[in-house]
Tab-separated table of C-alpha atoms in Angstrom:
chain	number	residue	atom	x	y	z
L	1	UNK	CA	133.882	64.775	-9.525
L	2	UNK	CA	133.216	63.721	-13.138
L	3	UNK	CA	130.747	60.890	-13.493
L	4	UNK	CA	132.528	57.580	-13.920
L	5	UNK	CA	129.748	55.248	-15.067
L	6	UNK	CA	130.995	53.488	-18.217
L	7	UNK	CA	128.662	53.352	-21.208
L	8	UNK	CA	126.428	50.383	-21.801
L	9	UNK	CA	124.947	49.128	-25.026
L	10	UNK	CA	121.215	49.840	-25.083
L	11	UNK	CA	118.625	47.928	-27.086
L	12	UNK	CA	116.494	51.068	-27.106
L	13	UNK	CA	116.246	54.324	-25.232
L	14	UNK	CA	113.753	54.293	-22.373
L	15	UNK	CA	112.478	57.663	-21.215
L	16	UNK	CA	110.513	57.725	-17.954
L	17	UNK	CA	106.864	56.713	-18.132
L	18	UNK	CA	103.802	58.769	-17.223
L	19	UNK	CA	105.387	62.137	-18.040
L	20	UNK	CA	102.388	63.236	-20.073
L	21	UNK	CA	102.559	65.201	-23.306
L	22	UNK	CA	101.783	68.637	-24.696
L	23	UNK	CA	98.799	67.071	-26.458
L	24	UNK	CA	97.201	66.515	-23.036
L	25	UNK	CA	96.211	70.172	-23.394
L	26	UNK	CA	92.784	70.311	-25.045
L	27	UNK	CA	92.962	71.874	-28.496
L	28	UNK	CA	96.652	71.135	-29.133
L	29	UNK	CA	97.972	68.843	-31.869
L	30	UNK	CA	101.530	67.917	-32.911
L	31	UNK	CA	102.975	66.686	-36.183
L	32	UNK	CA	106.553	65.756	-37.123
L	33	UNK	CA	108.344	65.540	-40.444
L	34	UNK	CA	111.662	63.687	-40.448
L	35	UNK	CA	113.987	63.785	-43.458
L	36	UNK	CA	115.433	60.336	-44.134
L	37	UNK	CA	118.105	61.762	-46.456
L	38	UNK	CA	119.884	63.467	-43.552
L	39	UNK	CA	119.200	63.774	-39.839
L	40	UNK	CA	116.979	66.870	-39.854
L	41	UNK	CA	113.298	67.716	-39.728
L	42	UNK	CA	110.587	69.943	-38.349
L	43	UNK	CA	107.747	69.829	-35.827
L	44	UNK	CA	104.447	71.703	-35.892
L	45	UNK	CA	102.356	72.443	-32.780
L	46	UNK	CA	98.803	73.301	-33.863
L	47	UNK	CA	95.987	75.221	-32.215
L	48	UNK	CA	93.402	75.103	-35.010
L	49	UNK	CA	90.889	77.245	-33.138
L	50	UNK	CA	93.566	79.802	-32.338
L	51	UNK	CA	95.439	80.306	-29.079
L	52	UNK	CA	96.641	83.354	-27.176
L	53	UNK	CA	100.398	83.295	-27.650
L	54	UNK	CA	103.609	84.656	-26.197
L	55	UNK	CA	107.339	84.211	-26.700
L	56	UNK	CA	110.576	84.783	-24.824
L	57	UNK	CA	113.959	84.675	-26.569
L	58	UNK	CA	116.884	84.192	-24.180
L	59	UNK	CA	119.720	82.879	-26.320
L	60	UNK	CA	122.010	85.330	-28.098
L	61	UNK	CA	121.854	83.640	-31.514
L	62	UNK	CA	118.150	83.153	-32.342
L	63	UNK	CA	116.540	82.292	-35.654
L	64	UNK	CA	112.845	83.182	-35.582
L	65	UNK	CA	109.824	84.241	-37.642
L	66	UNK	CA	106.877	86.444	-36.637
L	67	UNK	CA	107.887	86.817	-33.006
L	68	UNK	CA	107.203	90.567	-33.132
L	69	UNK	CA	103.462	90.003	-33.508
L	70	UNK	CA	103.497	88.235	-30.122
L	71	UNK	CA	104.502	91.395	-28.248
L	72	UNK	CA	101.736	92.067	-25.694
L	73	UNK	CA	101.088	95.575	-27.044
L	74	UNK	CA	100.753	94.467	-30.672
L	75	UNK	CA	97.473	93.869	-32.490
L	76	UNK	CA	97.296	90.109	-33.018
L	77	UNK	CA	95.813	88.154	-30.088
L	78	UNK	CA	95.923	84.556	-31.342
L	79	UNK	CA	98.025	82.324	-33.566
L	80	UNK	CA	97.225	78.965	-35.151
L	81	UNK	CA	100.521	77.055	-35.075
L	82	UNK	CA	104.145	77.165	-34.020
L	83	UNK	CA	106.841	75.589	-36.176
L	84	UNK	CA	110.118	74.281	-34.752
L	85	UNK	CA	112.713	73.224	-37.305
L	86	UNK	CA	116.291	72.233	-37.931
L	87	UNK	CA	118.296	73.721	-40.771
L	88	UNK	CA	119.188	77.033	-39.115
L	89	UNK	CA	117.721	80.064	-40.921
L	90	UNK	CA	116.906	77.973	-43.990
L	91	UNK	CA	114.525	75.930	-41.834
L	92	UNK	CA	112.244	78.929	-41.315
L	93	UNK	CA	110.828	78.108	-44.753
L	94	UNK	CA	108.942	75.220	-43.096
L	95	UNK	CA	106.505	77.714	-41.565
L	96	UNK	CA	105.344	78.773	-45.029
L	97	UNK	CA	104.368	75.203	-45.828
L	98	UNK	CA	102.495	74.815	-42.547
L	99	UNK	CA	100.610	78.036	-43.247
L	100	UNK	CA	99.672	76.804	-46.728
L	101	UNK	CA	98.286	73.558	-45.314
L	102	UNK	CA	96.257	75.401	-42.688
L	103	UNK	CA	94.872	77.764	-45.306
L	104	UNK	CA	93.714	74.751	-47.339
L	105	UNK	CA	91.939	73.457	-44.226
L	106	UNK	CA	90.205	76.789	-43.649
L	107	UNK	CA	92.195	77.552	-40.498
L	108	UNK	CA	93.307	81.105	-39.810
L	109	UNK	CA	92.326	84.644	-38.944
L	110	UNK	CA	89.339	85.767	-41.086
L	111	UNK	CA	90.163	88.569	-43.522
L	112	UNK	CA	86.928	89.937	-45.026
L	113	UNK	CA	86.878	89.627	-48.788
L	114	UNK	CA	90.138	87.665	-48.805
L	115	UNK	CA	89.875	84.435	-46.809
L	116	UNK	CA	91.643	83.102	-43.753
L	117	UNK	CA	95.215	83.974	-42.836
L	118	UNK	CA	97.039	81.345	-40.713
L	119	UNK	CA	99.449	82.931	-38.243
L	120	UNK	CA	102.468	80.672	-37.792
L	121	UNK	CA	105.473	81.941	-35.791
L	122	UNK	CA	108.572	79.748	-35.915
L	123	UNK	CA	112.023	79.142	-34.468
L	124	UNK	CA	114.940	77.088	-35.739
L	125	UNK	CA	117.950	75.266	-34.357
L	126	UNK	CA	121.332	74.683	-35.972
L	127	UNK	CA	121.919	71.060	-37.012
L	128	UNK	CA	124.020	71.700	-40.140
L	129	UNK	CA	127.172	70.062	-38.732
L	130	UNK	CA	125.504	66.645	-38.856
L	131	UNK	CA	125.322	65.182	-42.370
L	132	UNK	CA	124.836	67.043	-45.659
L	133	UNK	CA	124.049	70.671	-44.760
L	134	UNK	CA	122.466	71.222	-48.173
L	135	UNK	CA	119.501	69.144	-46.993
L	136	UNK	CA	117.257	71.074	-44.594
L	137	UNK	CA	113.549	71.491	-43.828
L	138	UNK	CA	111.620	73.440	-46.457
L	139	UNK	CA	108.021	74.470	-47.097
L	140	UNK	CA	107.131	70.935	-48.212
L	141	UNK	CA	108.414	69.586	-44.882
L	142	UNK	CA	106.290	72.054	-42.932
L	143	UNK	CA	103.263	71.117	-45.037
L	144	UNK	CA	103.784	67.399	-44.322
L	145	UNK	CA	104.278	67.970	-40.587
L	146	UNK	CA	101.070	69.987	-40.461
L	147	UNK	CA	99.189	67.318	-42.408
L	148	UNK	CA	100.458	64.652	-39.986
L	149	UNK	CA	99.395	66.537	-36.844
L	150	UNK	CA	97.052	64.886	-34.369
L	151	UNK	CA	96.071	64.992	-30.699
L	152	UNK	CA	97.808	61.663	-30.055
L	153	UNK	CA	100.942	61.542	-27.935
L	154	UNK	CA	103.757	62.686	-30.260
L	155	UNK	CA	106.866	60.662	-30.939
L	156	UNK	CA	109.972	61.685	-28.998
L	157	UNK	CA	113.705	61.496	-29.499
L	158	UNK	CA	115.334	61.578	-32.920
L	159	UNK	CA	112.315	62.829	-34.848
L	160	UNK	CA	111.045	66.115	-36.271
L	161	UNK	CA	112.975	69.177	-35.156
L	162	UNK	CA	115.147	66.982	-32.920
L	163	UNK	CA	116.328	64.619	-35.657
L	164	UNK	CA	119.734	66.257	-36.070
L	165	UNK	CA	119.945	67.819	-32.615
L	166	UNK	CA	123.075	67.365	-30.510
L	167	UNK	CA	124.119	68.364	-26.986
L	168	UNK	CA	127.370	68.884	-25.090
L	169	UNK	CA	129.471	70.633	-27.755
L	170	UNK	CA	131.642	72.786	-25.477
L	171	UNK	CA	134.734	70.750	-26.297
L	172	UNK	CA	133.949	69.914	-29.923
L	173	UNK	CA	131.527	67.749	-31.873
L	174	UNK	CA	133.705	64.668	-31.384
L	175	UNK	CA	132.779	64.720	-27.671
L	176	UNK	CA	129.087	65.621	-28.126
L	177	UNK	CA	126.008	63.412	-27.765
L	178	UNK	CA	122.629	63.062	-29.425
L	179	UNK	CA	119.832	65.509	-28.614
L	180	UNK	CA	116.206	65.254	-29.645
L	181	UNK	CA	112.577	66.159	-28.986
L	182	UNK	CA	110.804	65.530	-25.688
L	183	UNK	CA	107.385	66.289	-24.256
L	184	UNK	CA	105.758	66.325	-20.826
L	185	UNK	CA	102.735	67.750	-19.041
L	186	UNK	CA	101.660	68.616	-15.508
L	187	UNK	CA	98.089	69.001	-14.249
L	188	UNK	CA	97.192	70.900	-11.066
L	189	UNK	CA	94.673	73.458	-9.916
L	190	UNK	CA	92.217	72.325	-12.572
L	191	UNK	CA	94.491	73.158	-15.521
L	192	UNK	CA	97.078	71.362	-17.637
L	193	UNK	CA	100.375	72.768	-18.830
L	194	UNK	CA	102.391	70.816	-21.386
L	195	UNK	CA	105.718	71.378	-23.083
L	196	UNK	CA	107.453	70.158	-26.212
L	197	UNK	CA	111.206	70.834	-26.396
L	198	UNK	CA	113.706	70.346	-29.212
L	199	UNK	CA	117.019	70.204	-27.360
L	200	UNK	CA	120.163	71.105	-29.306
L	201	UNK	CA	122.050	72.634	-26.389
L	202	UNK	CA	125.656	73.822	-26.295
L	203	UNK	CA	125.863	72.530	-22.730
L	204	UNK	CA	124.896	69.425	-20.742
L	205	UNK	CA	121.377	68.217	-20.024
L	206	UNK	CA	120.961	67.633	-16.288
L	207	UNK	CA	118.156	65.694	-14.595
L	208	UNK	CA	116.840	68.100	-11.922
L	209	UNK	CA	115.469	65.190	-9.902
L	210	UNK	CA	118.913	63.668	-9.339
L	211	UNK	CA	121.367	66.447	-10.210
L	212	UNK	CA	123.141	64.017	-12.535
L	213	UNK	CA	124.139	64.798	-16.112
L	214	UNK	CA	121.907	62.804	-18.451
L	215	UNK	CA	123.732	63.708	-21.671
L	216	UNK	CA	126.379	66.179	-22.720
L	217	UNK	CA	130.122	66.583	-22.996
L	218	UNK	CA	132.070	63.335	-22.832
L	219	UNK	CA	135.600	62.803	-21.595
L	220	UNK	CA	138.413	62.797	-24.155
L	221	UNK	CA	138.183	59.006	-24.547
L	222	UNK	CA	134.432	59.288	-25.090
L	223	UNK	CA	133.593	56.710	-22.441
L	224	UNK	CA	132.272	58.901	-19.620
L	225	UNK	CA	130.287	62.065	-19.019
L	226	UNK	CA	132.639	64.927	-18.196
L	227	UNK	CA	130.187	67.325	-16.432
L	228	UNK	CA	130.658	70.598	-18.290
L	229	UNK	CA	129.850	72.829	-15.321
L	230	UNK	CA	132.572	71.341	-13.163
L	231	UNK	CA	134.994	71.326	-16.084
L	232	UNK	CA	134.460	75.048	-16.691
L	233	UNK	CA	134.844	75.775	-12.984
L	234	UNK	CA	138.169	73.934	-13.063
L	235	UNK	CA	139.346	76.294	-15.778
L	236	UNK	CA	139.005	74.100	-18.860
L	237	UNK	CA	138.727	76.230	-22.003
L	238	UNK	CA	135.893	75.428	-24.449
L	239	UNK	CA	136.830	74.521	-27.986
L	240	UNK	CA	136.187	77.076	-30.750
L	241	UNK	CA	132.781	76.440	-32.332
L	242	UNK	CA	130.847	78.128	-35.092
L	243	UNK	CA	128.750	80.873	-33.473
L	244	UNK	CA	125.085	80.000	-33.072
L	245	UNK	CA	125.589	76.303	-33.829
L	246	UNK	CA	123.242	75.168	-31.059
L	247	UNK	CA	119.848	76.295	-29.632
L	248	UNK	CA	117.010	74.756	-27.625
L	249	UNK	CA	113.534	75.711	-28.817
L	250	UNK	CA	110.080	74.707	-27.675
L	251	UNK	CA	106.423	75.349	-27.027
L	252	UNK	CA	104.552	75.512	-23.716
L	253	UNK	CA	100.771	75.091	-23.964
L	254	UNK	CA	97.988	75.402	-21.405
L	255	UNK	CA	94.204	75.163	-21.406
L	256	UNK	CA	94.017	78.083	-18.961
L	257	UNK	CA	92.383	81.333	-20.052
L	258	UNK	CA	95.066	84.022	-19.893
L	259	UNK	CA	95.795	87.347	-21.549
L	260	UNK	CA	98.478	88.016	-24.125
L	261	UNK	CA	100.600	89.798	-21.516
L	262	UNK	CA	100.262	86.785	-19.217
L	263	UNK	CA	101.231	84.484	-22.096
L	264	UNK	CA	104.449	86.459	-22.428
L	265	UNK	CA	105.152	86.181	-18.705
L	266	UNK	CA	104.469	82.448	-18.869
L	267	UNK	CA	107.123	82.099	-21.583
L	268	UNK	CA	109.544	84.012	-19.363
L	269	UNK	CA	108.846	81.692	-16.420
L	270	UNK	CA	109.079	78.593	-18.610
L	271	UNK	CA	112.759	79.347	-19.249
L	272	UNK	CA	113.361	78.468	-15.601
L	273	UNK	CA	112.818	74.879	-16.730
L	274	UNK	CA	115.669	75.195	-19.222
L	275	UNK	CA	117.883	76.684	-16.519
L	276	UNK	CA	117.192	73.669	-14.304
L	277	UNK	CA	117.907	71.102	-17.002
L	278	UNK	CA	120.666	72.632	-19.193
L	279	UNK	CA	124.066	73.872	-18.021
L	280	UNK	CA	125.332	76.216	-19.339
L	281	UNK	CA	122.181	77.648	-20.915
L	282	UNK	CA	121.206	80.853	-22.784
L	283	UNK	CA	124.750	81.265	-24.053
L	284	UNK	CA	126.120	83.444	-26.852
L	285	UNK	CA	126.148	80.295	-28.998
L	286	UNK	CA	122.493	79.357	-28.315
L	287	UNK	CA	119.292	80.920	-29.633
L	288	UNK	CA	117.080	79.495	-26.876
L	289	UNK	CA	113.449	80.438	-27.570
L	290	UNK	CA	110.193	79.336	-25.932
L	291	UNK	CA	106.670	80.035	-27.194
L	292	UNK	CA	103.437	79.775	-25.200
L	293	UNK	CA	99.952	78.853	-26.404
L	294	UNK	CA	96.816	79.204	-24.275
L	295	UNK	CA	93.613	77.626	-25.592
L	296	UNK	CA	91.437	79.210	-22.872
L	297	UNK	CA	89.245	76.198	-22.144
L	298	UNK	CA	89.730	76.283	-18.350
L	299	UNK	CA	89.725	78.948	-15.661
L	300	UNK	CA	93.184	80.164	-14.718
L	301	UNK	CA	94.444	79.234	-11.228
L	302	UNK	CA	96.719	82.290	-11.311
L	303	UNK	CA	100.120	83.015	-12.755
L	304	UNK	CA	102.068	81.626	-9.797
L	305	UNK	CA	100.587	78.171	-10.329
L	306	UNK	CA	100.853	78.339	-14.105
L	307	UNK	CA	104.472	79.506	-13.984
L	308	UNK	CA	105.400	76.665	-11.634
L	309	UNK	CA	103.735	74.101	-13.895
L	310	UNK	CA	105.354	75.560	-17.019
L	311	UNK	CA	108.896	75.445	-15.635
L	312	UNK	CA	108.344	71.882	-14.416
L	313	UNK	CA	106.944	70.691	-17.749
L	314	UNK	CA	109.839	72.283	-19.655
L	315	UNK	CA	112.467	70.693	-17.390
L	316	UNK	CA	110.890	67.257	-17.734
L	317	UNK	CA	110.476	67.563	-21.503
L	318	UNK	CA	114.112	68.626	-21.902
L	319	UNK	CA	115.394	65.565	-20.059
L	320	UNK	CA	113.055	63.325	-22.054
L	321	UNK	CA	114.423	64.823	-25.281
L	322	UNK	CA	117.844	63.271	-24.669
L	323	UNK	CA	116.653	60.111	-22.955
L	324	UNK	CA	114.428	59.241	-25.903
L	325	UNK	CA	117.108	60.031	-28.503
L	326	UNK	CA	118.872	57.319	-30.491
L	327	UNK	CA	122.584	56.970	-31.178
L	328	UNK	CA	123.610	58.429	-34.537
L	329	UNK	CA	126.588	57.566	-36.733
L	330	UNK	CA	126.967	59.873	-39.722
L	331	UNK	CA	128.323	58.937	-43.143
L	332	UNK	CA	131.435	60.939	-42.253
L	333	UNK	CA	132.056	58.644	-39.266
L	334	UNK	CA	130.962	61.002	-36.471
L	335	UNK	CA	129.408	58.948	-33.666
L	336	UNK	CA	126.924	60.700	-31.374
L	337	UNK	CA	125.880	58.325	-28.567
L	338	UNK	CA	122.522	58.603	-26.856
L	339	UNK	CA	121.872	59.062	-23.142
L	340	UNK	CA	120.769	55.458	-22.734
L	341	UNK	CA	124.362	54.325	-23.313
L	342	UNK	CA	125.430	56.165	-20.147
L	343	UNK	CA	122.393	55.441	-17.973
L	344	UNK	CA	123.242	53.871	-14.609
């Protein structure tokens, strides 16, 4: 049955406490840049000393940079930052700015006789349907996000790469809700695994702990959560939507010492967290991409433990992304309510 809880008026969104953060992983920093001219922005996850990295792209409409160098058989072992940005393919320019800032700080792979080369893979999400699409993250935004990075707990919700994010667009933007950025961490077996997720999903975000939809498609009157999975199973036909106008992207980090091949497998396992918390997920209209970073400061408890922690951290961070988001009303009159308005 569709959920029937009417919306309430929140004073502020209240994500669950004690969920941890990706910055609980030693050696990881996060910085956001949020563009006040339009809801968009970018987020940088730093590993200044370098981290063994992997990636897994599951969505069918990805926008990425330098993911090929993360293939386990390729030369490069470590990267220095991951950039997540709005703005679709234009937002990939933010990675250039982050790389410039890191070069100025002397961070990067040493190139004899040349200097240091920062390695900064990136992924973007599509937020161009919210506000003026001519405004999107650029190199200056990536530079600012990198300059703002710290090991403190990062802000969540409608900031950075999640500023213009939306969820639940199966039946049109008029019935969608606000997405955002969320983070969480889990510690077990002597290691910590953290995740930072920018959720801009085509489908609903579901809390795995309760099985209830936290944010997503609303009913035609906008007052209740429809439950997209049940609606599709009943035969409802999704509305036409610009291809690729979605995407959930994120970074999973751990202090465990793992190989590049294991980092790739950890990214694969981390997508289980998206499958638990987004429905439908990995669609033809999403470019869902997860990166992994391993700082190698702790002994690995084995891939079974790490994979379990990664999927859990991703699921929690995804739910936090919508629960921390704030309601948005655009200049064009589009109203995107936040999850807190529908919380029981």
